[in-house]
Amino acid sequence: MARPITAADRRRVRELHSQGKSRNEIARAIGRSPSTVSKIAGQFDPPLSFDRAPQVEAATRARTADLAARRAALALDLQQDAERLRGQLWSPSVYGEFAGKDGHWQQVNLDQPRFGDQRQIVASVQTAVGTSLRLAPAEGGENAEQVRSMLGALGEALTQAANDDGGAAGG
């Protein structure tokens, strides 16, 4: 047989509800089932509500804003990475390897990276910029879509040119 609901139960439910406790927290605190707490809450005029939608909505908005800020920061980092990588295209490079039957270290200094390495640098720059733009799309006026389209076409042309040349320029 179920235990009768007492005035103390009603008073305690109202008190804990006013403290912002959830239905399940109140049920644990007063030693009753959550359905009993709901029944008690529904008997008040006006009925007590355990609707947490506003809090959940606010928390979701805060989380969404936080993620947007983190994406923007990552996009900025990727742009900086792309700039550093692009700077390597025409910078002096050192190549080294162990060679000969005794495995002596040999190295050569070049004015710029070999063609194959330059092609990989361009591909890495393209990946970093593309990912950055997906994380934080470029803002602009009416010509922004044209600019994005042109950059995409330029990236595809560079990739195609690099693939067509193979390693003909040295590598």
Coordinates of C-alpha atoms in Angstrom, one line a residue, residues 3-138:
R3 CA 2.3 5.9 1.7
P4 CA -0.1 8.9 1.9
I5 CA 1.1 12.3 0.8
T6 CA 1.6 14.5 3.8
A7 CA 1.5 18.3 4.3
A8 CA 5.3 18.0 5.2
D9 CA 5.8 16.3 1.7
R10 CA 4.0 19.2 0.0
R11 CA 5.9 21.9 2.0
R12 CA 9.2 20.2 1.3
V13 CA 8.4 19.9 -2.5
R14 CA 7.6 23.6 -2.7
E15 CA 10.7 24.5 -0.7
L16 CA 13.1 22.4 -2.8
H17 CA 11.4 23.5 -6.0
S18 CA 11.9 27.1 -5.1
Q19 CA 15.6 26.3 -4.6
G20 CA 15.8 25.2 -8.3
K21 CA 16.0 21.5 -7.6
S22 CA 15.0 19.1 -10.3
R23 CA 12.1 16.6 -9.9
N24 CA 14.5 13.7 -9.4
E25 CA 16.6 15.6 -6.8
I26 CA 13.4 16.4 -4.9
A27 CA 12.3 12.8 -5.0
R28 CA 15.6 11.6 -3.6
A29 CA 15.5 14.3 -0.9
I30 CA 12.0 13.4 0.4
G31 CA 12.3 9.7 -0.2
R32 CA 9.5 9.6 -2.8
S33 CA 9.2 8.5 -6.4
P34 CA 9.6 11.1 -9.1
S35 CA 6.0 10.4 -10.2
T36 CA 4.8 11.2 -6.6
V37 CA 6.7 14.5 -6.7
S38 CA 5.1 15.3 -10.1
K39 CA 1.7 14.5 -8.6
I40 CA 2.3 16.8 -5.6
A41 CA 3.7 19.6 -7.9
G42 CA 0.6 19.4 -10.1
Q43 CA -1.7 19.9 -7.1
F44 CA -0.4 23.4 -6.4
D45 CA -2.2 26.5 -7.8
P46 CA -0.5 27.3 -10.1
P47 CA 1.1 23.9 -10.6
L48 CA 4.9 23.8 -10.1
S49 CA 6.8 23.1 -13.3
F50 CA 10.0 21.2 -13.8
D51 CA 10.4 22.5 -17.3
R52 CA 14.1 23.1 -17.8
A53 CA 13.9 24.1 -21.5
P54 CA 15.0 27.7 -20.9
Q55 CA 18.1 26.6 -19.0
V56 CA 18.9 23.9 -21.6
E57 CA 18.3 26.5 -24.4
A58 CA 20.7 29.0 -22.7
A59 CA 23.3 26.3 -22.2
T60 CA 23.0 25.2 -25.8
R61 CA 23.4 28.8 -27.0
A62 CA 26.5 29.2 -24.8
R63 CA 28.0 26.0 -26.1
T64 CA 27.3 27.0 -29.7
A65 CA 29.0 30.3 -29.2
D66 CA 32.0 28.7 -27.5
L67 CA 32.4 26.2 -30.4
A68 CA 32.1 29.1 -32.9
A69 CA 34.9 31.0 -31.2
R70 CA 37.1 27.9 -31.1
R71 CA 36.5 27.2 -34.8
A72 CA 37.4 30.9 -35.6
A73 CA 40.6 30.6 -33.6
L74 CA 41.5 27.3 -35.4
A75 CA 40.7 28.9 -38.7
L76 CA 43.1 31.8 -37.9
D77 CA 45.8 29.3 -36.9
L78 CA 45.4 27.4 -40.1
Q79 CA 45.8 30.6 -42.1
Q80 CA 49.0 31.4 -40.2
D81 CA 50.2 27.8 -40.9
A82 CA 49.4 28.3 -44.6
E83 CA 51.4 31.5 -44.7
R84 CA 54.4 29.8 -43.0
L85 CA 54.2 26.9 -45.4
R86 CA 54.0 29.1 -48.4
G87 CA 57.1 30.9 -47.2
Q88 CA 59.0 27.6 -47.6
L89 CA 58.3 27.5 -51.4
W90 CA 61.2 29.8 -52.2
S91 CA 63.4 29.5 -49.1
P92 CA 66.8 27.7 -49.1
S93 CA 66.6 24.0 -48.3
V94 CA 69.0 21.5 -46.9
Y95 CA 68.7 17.8 -48.0
G96 CA 70.6 15.1 -46.4
E97 CA 70.9 11.3 -46.4
F98 CA 73.2 8.5 -45.4
A99 CA 75.0 7.2 -48.5
G100 CA 77.8 4.9 -49.5
K101 CA 78.6 1.4 -48.2
D102 CA 79.8 3.0 -44.9
G103 CA 76.7 5.1 -44.5
H104 CA 78.3 8.5 -44.4
W105 CA 76.0 11.5 -44.0
Q106 CA 75.9 13.7 -47.1
Q107 CA 73.9 16.9 -47.5
V108 CA 73.3 19.4 -50.2
N109 CA 72.1 23.0 -49.8
L110 CA 69.7 24.2 -52.5
D111 CA 68.4 27.7 -53.2
Q112 CA 64.8 26.4 -53.0
P113 CA 63.0 23.1 -52.4
R114 CA 62.9 20.5 -55.1
F115 CA 59.9 20.6 -57.4
G116 CA 58.2 17.6 -55.8
D117 CA 58.6 19.2 -52.4
Q118 CA 57.3 22.5 -53.7
R119 CA 54.2 20.7 -55.1
Q120 CA 53.6 19.1 -51.7
I121 CA 54.0 22.5 -50.0
V122 CA 51.4 24.0 -52.4
A123 CA 49.0 21.1 -51.7
S124 CA 49.5 21.6 -47.9
V125 CA 48.8 25.4 -48.3
Q126 CA 45.7 24.6 -50.3
T127 CA 44.4 22.2 -47.7
A128 CA 45.1 24.6 -44.8
V129 CA 43.4 27.5 -46.5
G130 CA 40.4 25.4 -47.6
T131 CA 39.9 23.9 -44.2
S132 CA 40.2 27.4 -42.7
L133 CA 37.6 28.7 -45.0
R134 CA 35.2 25.8 -44.1
L135 CA 35.7 26.5 -40.4
A136 CA 35.2 30.3 -40.7
P137 CA 33.8 31.2 -44.2
A138 CA 35.2 34.4 -45.7

